[in-house]
mmCIF file of C-alpha atoms and ligand atoms in Angstrom:
data_model
loop_
_atom_site.group_PDB
_atom_site.id
_atom_site.type_symbol
_atom_site.label_atom_id
_atom_site.label_comp_id
_atom_site.label_asym_id
_atom_site.label_seq_id
_atom_site.Cartn_x
_atom_site.Cartn_y
_atom_site.Cartn_z
ATOM 1 C CA MET A 1 22.344 144.988 -91.092
ATOM 2 C CA LYS A 2 24.788 144.516 -88.180
ATOM 3 C CA ILE A 3 24.044 141.365 -86.204
ATOM 4 C CA ILE A 4 25.101 140.030 -82.807
ATOM 5 C CA ASP A 5 24.333 136.415 -81.902
ATOM 6 C CA PRO A 6 24.210 136.891 -78.126
ATOM 7 C CA HIS A 7 24.080 133.197 -77.200
ATOM 8 C CA VAL A 8 25.981 130.631 -79.253
ATOM 9 C CA HIS A 9 28.331 127.810 -78.199
ATOM 10 C CA MET A 10 31.006 128.131 -80.877
ATOM 11 C CA THR A 11 33.300 125.612 -79.176
ATOM 12 C CA SER A 12 30.891 122.967 -80.530
ATOM 13 C CA ARG A 13 30.805 124.410 -84.065
ATOM 14 C CA THR A 14 32.969 124.193 -87.155
ATOM 15 C CA THR A 15 34.926 126.729 -89.183
ATOM 16 C CA ASP A 16 32.224 126.369 -91.893
ATOM 17 C CA ASP A 17 29.805 127.792 -89.347
ATOM 18 C CA TYR A 18 32.094 130.749 -88.672
ATOM 19 C CA GLU A 19 32.382 131.373 -92.443
ATOM 20 C CA ALA A 20 28.618 131.230 -92.935
ATOM 21 C CA MET A 21 27.894 133.428 -89.914
ATOM 22 C CA ALA A 22 30.327 136.092 -91.075
ATOM 23 C CA ALA A 23 28.839 135.976 -94.602
ATOM 24 C CA ALA A 24 25.342 136.409 -93.116
ATOM 25 C CA GLY A 25 26.358 139.613 -91.292
ATOM 26 C CA ILE A 26 27.105 138.333 -87.780
ATOM 27 C CA VAL A 27 29.934 140.528 -86.505
ATOM 28 C CA ALA A 28 29.955 139.603 -82.809
ATOM 29 C CA VAL A 29 28.988 136.607 -80.685
ATOM 30 C CA VAL A 30 28.572 135.912 -76.983
ATOM 31 C CA GLU A 31 29.475 132.368 -75.946
ATOM 32 C CA PRO A 32 28.068 131.387 -72.558
ATOM 33 C CA ALA A 33 29.896 128.766 -70.518
ATOM 34 C CA PHE A 34 27.598 125.755 -70.357
ATOM 35 C CA TRP A 35 27.057 122.034 -70.053
ATOM 36 C CA LEU A 36 29.041 119.929 -72.521
ATOM 37 C CA GLY A 37 26.527 117.101 -72.886
ATOM 38 C CA GLN A 38 28.446 114.848 -70.505
ATOM 39 C CA PRO A 39 29.127 115.624 -66.858
ATOM 40 C CA ARG A 40 32.648 116.783 -66.013
ATOM 41 C CA THR A 41 34.300 114.769 -63.266
ATOM 42 C CA GLN A 42 36.933 117.197 -62.039
ATOM 43 C CA VAL A 43 37.522 120.904 -61.652
ATOM 44 C CA GLY A 44 40.465 120.802 -64.066
ATOM 45 C CA SER A 45 38.021 120.178 -66.904
ATOM 46 C CA PHE A 46 36.343 123.486 -66.057
ATOM 47 C CA ILE A 47 39.686 125.281 -65.912
ATOM 48 C CA ASP A 48 40.613 124.110 -69.411
ATOM 49 C CA TYR A 49 37.132 124.892 -70.767
ATOM 50 C CA PHE A 50 37.090 128.404 -69.266
ATOM 51 C CA ASN A 51 40.616 129.024 -70.586
ATOM 52 C CA SER A 52 39.526 127.986 -74.066
ATOM 53 C CA LEU A 53 36.567 130.410 -73.979
ATOM 54 C CA VAL A 54 38.810 133.405 -73.308
ATOM 55 C CA GLY A 55 41.706 132.034 -75.342
ATOM 56 C CA TRP A 56 41.555 129.701 -78.319
ATOM 57 C CA GLU A 57 37.885 130.224 -79.161
ATOM 58 C CA ARG A 58 38.197 133.998 -79.146
ATOM 59 C CA PHE A 59 41.226 133.659 -81.407
ATOM 60 C CA ARG A 60 39.395 131.231 -83.700
ATOM 61 C CA ALA A 61 36.471 133.672 -84.087
ATOM 62 C CA SER A 62 38.907 136.477 -84.895
ATOM 63 C CA GLN A 63 40.248 134.412 -87.781
ATOM 64 C CA PHE A 64 36.815 134.754 -89.386
ATOM 65 C CA GLY A 65 36.485 138.452 -88.577
ATOM 66 C CA ILE A 66 34.022 137.867 -85.727
ATOM 67 C CA ARG A 67 34.315 139.570 -82.316
ATOM 68 C CA HIS A 68 34.001 136.922 -79.568
ATOM 69 C CA PHE A 69 32.878 137.527 -75.990
ATOM 70 C CA CYS A 70 31.869 135.011 -73.348
ATOM 71 C CA THR A 71 30.019 134.614 -70.086
ATOM 72 C CA MET A 72 31.384 132.539 -67.221
ATOM 73 C CA GLY A 73 29.402 130.453 -64.798
ATOM 74 C CA LEU A 74 28.505 127.044 -63.458
ATOM 75 C CA ASN A 75 25.563 125.739 -65.502
ATOM 76 C CA PRO A 76 22.387 124.619 -63.706
ATOM 77 C CA LYS A 77 22.762 120.919 -64.504
ATOM 78 C CA GLU A 78 26.250 120.541 -63.039
ATOM 79 C CA SER A 79 25.258 122.604 -59.995
ATOM 80 C CA ASN A 80 23.777 119.351 -58.718
ATOM 81 C CA ASN A 81 27.226 117.841 -58.269
ATOM 82 C CA THR A 82 27.740 119.467 -54.874
ATOM 83 C CA ARG A 83 31.388 118.511 -54.416
ATOM 84 C CA LEU A 84 32.420 119.794 -57.818
ATOM 85 C CA SER A 85 30.170 122.860 -57.679
ATOM 86 C CA GLU A 86 32.057 124.206 -54.630
ATOM 87 C CA GLU A 87 35.323 123.950 -56.499
ATOM 88 C CA VAL A 88 33.932 125.638 -59.618
ATOM 89 C CA LEU A 89 32.374 128.478 -57.610
ATOM 90 C CA ALA A 90 35.752 129.051 -55.963
ATOM 91 C CA LEU A 91 37.374 129.173 -59.386
ATOM 92 C CA LEU A 92 34.977 131.649 -61.013
ATOM 93 C CA PRO A 93 36.312 134.963 -59.604
ATOM 94 C CA ARG A 94 39.594 134.390 -61.453
ATOM 95 C CA TYR A 95 37.681 134.272 -64.755
ATOM 96 C CA LEU A 96 35.094 136.955 -63.995
ATOM 97 C CA ALA A 97 37.967 139.418 -63.788
ATOM 98 C CA LYS A 98 39.062 138.744 -67.366
ATOM 99 C CA ASP A 99 38.614 140.959 -70.398
ATOM 100 C CA GLY A 100 36.028 139.659 -72.838
ATOM 101 C CA VAL A 101 33.904 138.162 -70.041
ATOM 102 C CA VAL A 102 30.676 140.156 -70.331
ATOM 103 C CA ALA A 103 28.345 138.446 -67.835
ATOM 104 C CA VAL A 104 27.940 135.701 -65.276
ATOM 105 C CA GLY A 105 26.128 132.821 -66.977
ATOM 106 C CA GLU A 106 24.488 130.802 -68.078
ATOM 107 C CA ILE A 107 23.120 130.091 -64.637
ATOM 108 C CA GLY A 108 19.622 129.281 -63.424
ATOM 109 C CA PHE A 109 17.411 126.227 -63.118
ATOM 110 C CA ASP A 110 17.370 122.849 -64.837
ATOM 111 C CA ASP A 111 15.490 120.411 -62.570
ATOM 112 C CA GLN A 112 14.720 123.244 -60.121
ATOM 113 C CA THR A 113 16.515 121.595 -57.213
ATOM 114 C CA ASP A 114 17.726 123.243 -53.993
ATOM 115 C CA ALA A 115 21.345 122.721 -55.085
ATOM 116 C CA GLU A 116 20.612 124.596 -58.328
ATOM 117 C CA GLU A 117 18.999 127.449 -56.430
ATOM 118 C CA ALA A 118 21.964 127.718 -54.050
ATOM 119 C CA CYS A 119 24.478 127.926 -56.924
ATOM 120 C CA PHE A 120 22.237 130.358 -58.796
ATOM 121 C CA ALA A 121 22.064 132.662 -55.746
ATOM 122 C CA ARG A 122 25.796 132.518 -55.082
ATOM 123 C CA GLN A 123 26.574 133.371 -58.684
ATOM 124 C CA ILE A 124 24.220 136.368 -58.576
ATOM 125 C CA GLU A 125 26.335 137.536 -55.622
ATOM 126 C CA LEU A 126 29.480 136.984 -57.691
ATOM 127 C CA ALA A 127 27.944 139.118 -60.451
ATOM 128 C CA ARG A 128 27.292 141.881 -57.939
ATOM 129 C CA GLU A 129 30.874 141.706 -56.623
ATOM 130 C CA HIS A 130 32.300 141.824 -60.143
ATOM 131 C CA ASN A 131 29.858 144.429 -61.409
ATOM 132 C CA LEU A 132 28.634 142.139 -64.196
ATOM 133 C CA PRO A 133 25.183 141.452 -65.641
ATOM 134 C CA VAL A 134 23.676 137.953 -65.439
ATOM 135 C CA LEU A 135 22.528 135.535 -68.161
ATOM 136 C CA VAL A 136 19.806 133.192 -66.912
ATOM 137 C CA HIS A 137 18.945 129.889 -68.609
ATOM 138 C CA THR A 138 15.312 128.835 -68.161
ATOM 139 C CA PRO A 139 14.523 125.106 -67.961
ATOM 140 C CA HIS A 140 13.051 123.034 -70.780
ATOM 141 C CA ARG A 141 10.729 121.257 -68.343
ATOM 142 C CA ASP A 142 8.252 123.412 -66.428
ATOM 143 C CA LYS A 143 9.640 126.562 -68.021
ATOM 144 C CA LYS A 144 6.926 128.833 -66.643
ATOM 145 C CA GLN A 145 7.600 127.901 -63.026
ATOM 146 C CA GLY A 146 11.372 128.120 -63.640
ATOM 147 C CA THR A 147 10.970 131.630 -65.038
ATOM 148 C CA ILE A 148 8.837 132.792 -62.113
ATOM 149 C CA ARG A 149 11.302 131.294 -59.615
ATOM 150 C CA SER A 150 14.276 132.899 -61.393
ATOM 151 C CA ILE A 151 12.776 136.388 -61.264
ATOM 152 C CA ALA A 152 11.705 135.852 -57.643
ATOM 153 C CA LEU A 153 15.263 134.878 -56.698
ATOM 154 C CA VAL A 154 16.739 137.953 -58.424
ATOM 155 C CA ARG A 155 14.255 140.119 -56.498
ATOM 156 C CA SER A 156 14.851 138.433 -53.162
ATOM 157 C CA LEU A 157 18.562 139.202 -53.536
ATOM 158 C CA ASN A 158 17.875 142.802 -54.550
ATOM 159 C CA PHE A 159 19.932 142.373 -57.689
ATOM 160 C CA PRO A 160 19.053 145.037 -60.306
ATOM 161 C CA GLU A 161 16.564 143.459 -62.732
ATOM 162 C CA GLU A 162 17.797 145.556 -65.667
ATOM 163 C CA ARG A 163 21.114 143.682 -65.352
ATOM 164 C CA VAL A 164 19.448 140.290 -65.876
ATOM 165 C CA LEU A 165 18.742 138.581 -69.200
ATOM 166 C CA ILE A 166 16.234 135.740 -68.896
ATOM 167 C CA ASP A 167 16.798 133.434 -71.850
ATOM 168 C CA HIS A 168 14.950 130.798 -73.908
ATOM 169 C CA ASN A 169 11.533 132.458 -73.580
ATOM 170 C CA ASN A 170 8.332 131.405 -75.316
ATOM 171 C CA GLU A 171 4.775 132.749 -75.651
ATOM 172 C CA GLU A 172 4.006 131.714 -72.095
ATOM 173 C CA THR A 173 7.028 133.202 -70.332
ATOM 174 C CA LEU A 174 7.654 136.398 -72.324
ATOM 175 C CA PRO A 175 4.809 138.403 -70.718
ATOM 176 C CA ILE A 176 6.098 137.328 -67.279
ATOM 177 C CA VAL A 177 9.588 138.631 -68.081
ATOM 178 C CA LEU A 178 8.293 141.841 -69.634
ATOM 179 C CA ASP A 179 6.324 142.474 -66.433
ATOM 180 C CA SER A 180 9.678 142.632 -64.647
ATOM 181 C CA ARG A 181 12.532 144.905 -65.672
ATOM 182 C CA CYS A 182 14.643 141.958 -66.902
ATOM 183 C CA TRP A 183 15.550 141.505 -70.581
ATOM 184 C CA ALA A 184 13.962 138.671 -72.561
ATOM 185 C CA GLY A 185 16.071 136.356 -74.753
ATOM 186 C CA HIS A 186 14.570 133.980 -77.320
ATOM 187 C CA THR A 187 16.298 130.962 -78.810
ATOM 188 C CA ILE A 188 15.224 130.034 -82.323
ATOM 189 C CA TYR A 189 15.395 126.261 -82.784
ATOM 190 C CA PRO A 190 15.327 124.248 -86.051
ATOM 191 C CA ASN A 191 12.541 121.738 -85.357
ATOM 192 C CA THR A 192 11.038 122.187 -81.961
ATOM 193 C CA LYS A 193 10.026 125.024 -79.676
ATOM 194 C CA MET A 194 10.392 128.668 -80.772
ATOM 195 C CA ASP A 195 10.828 129.212 -84.524
ATOM 196 C CA GLU A 196 11.247 132.271 -86.777
ATOM 197 C CA HIS A 197 7.526 132.732 -87.421
ATOM 198 C CA ARG A 198 6.547 132.478 -83.772
ATOM 199 C CA MET A 199 9.285 135.007 -82.983
ATOM 200 C CA ALA A 200 7.994 137.457 -85.603
ATOM 201 C CA ALA A 201 4.503 137.099 -84.127
ATOM 202 C CA LEU A 202 5.849 137.933 -80.640
ATOM 203 C CA VAL A 203 7.571 141.064 -81.961
ATOM 204 C CA LYS A 204 4.329 142.171 -83.627
ATOM 205 C CA LYS A 205 2.484 141.655 -80.371
ATOM 206 C CA TYR A 206 4.998 143.021 -77.844
ATOM 207 C CA GLY A 207 7.336 145.296 -79.855
ATOM 208 C CA HIS A 208 11.106 145.394 -79.477
ATOM 209 C CA ASP A 209 11.716 146.756 -75.985
ATOM 210 C CA ARG A 210 14.159 144.450 -74.065
ATOM 211 C CA ILE A 211 13.632 141.704 -76.701
ATOM 212 C CA ILE A 212 16.689 139.705 -77.805
ATOM 213 C CA VAL A 213 17.047 136.795 -80.265
ATOM 214 C CA ASN A 214 19.772 134.115 -80.408
ATOM 215 C CA SER A 215 20.556 130.719 -81.930
ATOM 216 C CA ALA A 216 21.990 129.007 -78.815
ATOM 217 C CA ALA A 217 23.608 126.703 -81.373
ATOM 218 C CA ASP A 218 25.632 123.970 -79.675
ATOM 219 C CA TRP A 219 26.495 120.280 -80.114
ATOM 220 C CA GLY A 220 22.834 119.317 -80.560
ATOM 221 C CA ILE A 221 20.520 119.868 -83.530
ATOM 222 C CA SER A 222 20.709 123.627 -83.837
ATOM 223 C CA ASP A 223 21.510 126.301 -86.421
ATOM 224 C CA PRO A 224 24.025 129.131 -85.945
ATOM 225 C CA LEU A 225 22.285 131.096 -88.735
ATOM 226 C CA LYS A 226 18.979 131.352 -86.867
ATOM 227 C CA VAL A 227 19.399 135.068 -86.076
ATOM 228 C CA PRO A 228 19.824 136.086 -89.758
ATOM 229 C CA LYS A 229 17.043 133.646 -90.715
ATOM 230 C CA THR A 230 14.738 135.272 -88.172
ATOM 231 C CA ILE A 231 15.580 138.685 -89.620
ATOM 232 C CA ALA A 232 14.474 137.424 -93.056
ATOM 233 C CA VAL A 233 11.138 136.192 -91.682
ATOM 234 C CA MET A 234 10.544 139.380 -89.680
ATOM 235 C CA ARG A 235 11.085 141.411 -92.890
ATOM 236 C CA GLU A 236 8.709 139.115 -94.804
ATOM 237 C CA GLN A 237 6.138 139.766 -92.087
ATOM 238 C CA GLY A 238 6.474 143.519 -92.571
ATOM 239 C CA ILE A 239 8.448 144.342 -89.426
ATOM 240 C CA ALA A 240 10.475 147.521 -90.054
ATOM 241 C CA ASP A 241 14.252 147.340 -90.343
ATOM 242 C CA ASP A 242 14.788 149.835 -87.502
ATOM 243 C CA VAL A 243 12.782 147.566 -85.172
ATOM 244 C CA ILE A 244 14.757 144.515 -86.310
ATOM 245 C CA GLN A 245 18.047 146.373 -85.828
ATOM 246 C CA LYS A 246 17.057 147.086 -82.211
ATOM 247 C CA ILE A 247 16.444 143.377 -81.595
ATOM 248 C CA VAL A 248 19.568 141.983 -83.256
ATOM 249 C CA TRP A 249 22.027 144.760 -82.430
ATOM 250 C CA ASP A 250 21.024 147.622 -80.110
ATOM 251 C CA ASN A 251 19.404 145.475 -77.424
ATOM 252 C CA PRO A 252 22.138 142.860 -76.960
ATOM 253 C CA LEU A 253 24.699 145.666 -77.159
ATOM 254 C CA ALA A 254 22.906 147.704 -74.480
ATOM 255 C CA PHE A 255 22.549 144.681 -72.220
ATOM 256 C CA PHE A 256 26.131 143.390 -72.394
ATOM 257 C CA ALA A 257 27.624 146.912 -72.438
ATOM 258 C CA GLN A 258 26.618 146.994 -68.763
ATOM 259 C CA SER A 259 29.747 144.873 -68.210
ATOM 260 C CA GLY A 260 31.923 147.757 -69.413
ATOM 261 C CA ARG A 261 33.718 145.192 -71.595
ATOM 262 C CA PHE A 262 31.488 144.718 -74.620
ATOM 263 C CA ASP A 263 33.483 146.734 -77.121
ATOM 264 C CA VAL A 264 32.067 146.351 -80.620
ATOM 265 C CA THR A 265 33.504 149.589 -81.995
ATOM 266 C CA ASP A 266 34.148 149.056 -85.716
ATOM 267 C CA ALA A 267 32.993 145.426 -85.415
ATOM 268 C CA ASP A 268 31.174 145.833 -88.725
ATOM 269 C CA VAL A 269 34.400 146.795 -90.495
ATOM 270 C CA ARG A 270 35.654 143.433 -91.692
ATOM 271 C CA PRO A 271 39.319 143.142 -90.796
ATOM 272 C CA THR A 272 41.834 141.627 -93.160
ATOM 273 C CA VAL A 273 42.601 138.319 -91.530
ATOM 274 C CA ASP A 274 45.927 136.590 -91.795
ATOM 275 C CA ARG A 275 45.086 132.969 -91.104
ATOM 276 C CA SER A 276 48.690 132.013 -90.660
ATOM 277 C CA GLN A 277 48.518 133.891 -87.345
ATOM 278 C CA LYS A 278 49.091 131.664 -84.373
ATOM 279 C CA PHE A 279 47.671 131.256 -80.891
ATOM 280 C CA GLU A 280 50.071 129.360 -78.629
ATOM 281 C CA SER A 281 51.741 127.964 -81.775
ATOM 282 C CA ASN A 282 48.497 126.801 -83.448
ATOM 283 C CA SER A 283 46.671 128.415 -86.343
ATOM 284 C CA VAL A 284 43.270 127.569 -87.862
ATOM 285 C CA LEU A 285 45.148 126.357 -90.927
ATOM 286 C CA ARG A 286 45.845 122.650 -90.912
ATOM 287 C CA GLY A 287 49.237 122.737 -92.570
ATOM 288 C CA GLU A 288 50.311 124.940 -95.513
ATOM 289 C CA ARG A 289 48.415 127.304 -97.828
ATOM 290 C CA ALA A 290 48.639 130.337 -95.563
ATOM 291 C CA GLN A 291 46.995 133.267 -97.262
ATOM 292 C CA ALA A 292 45.550 136.610 -96.312
ATOM 293 C CA ARG A 293 41.739 136.776 -96.515
HETATM 294 ZN ZN1 ZN N 301 23.276 127.920 -73.968
#
């Protein structure tokens, strides 16, 4: 089965993760720009991070036969630094124009402050100007209210709902999202919140329409194999393979294809990778032993 992980922060992961993901059938990933666990103090840190998402990280993924795309945006948490947020918003158009950038995101609410809402709204306008879909992060605290507010904001700006993916849903928020025309992402976590069994139960209850599953693996306790692991549980629970294929391939493909840049043609044909290849004079090899894989 062909698999896309449509939300995973590979910058925080190891080459072992890339190996395991490729072995498990993941052929493409979407890496949203996000919060790095520690607040950035200057706009230059964003410039280097954004450059790495379209540069080194995409190259690194290619060395494991995985197609890498990203989304660009100012995350909700750092939207509260009003001086820095202005500078990052001014920077974004340069990156939204780049190949491989398939949405504006992840944007949305964290503490649900006015500053967050202002940055959220301005980035929806940037998405409209750049003809890109939008990836919306929903908050960990007061998720239901954050979800309702996010959809209300999209509507108040008359942004097309079918170009919005509301992420990190649970049993409480999914019906709210499905009542709109937005897509519904689900992050499968190792210990807390949504897990594989709860996800399978949601698919049995609501079907596959506009439903998407991801690992959102990052620098915290998380698992980049959660999409394949969820497939295994859905099969165990008797969910048909064609339904699963919609959730892990067709749906994320249809959503991000709205960017006009999500090219996964032949992504399932594993390329022969020459790991001695270099990106700005660096390869993924640390020293000798270059060999074709
Ligand atoms: Zn994320």
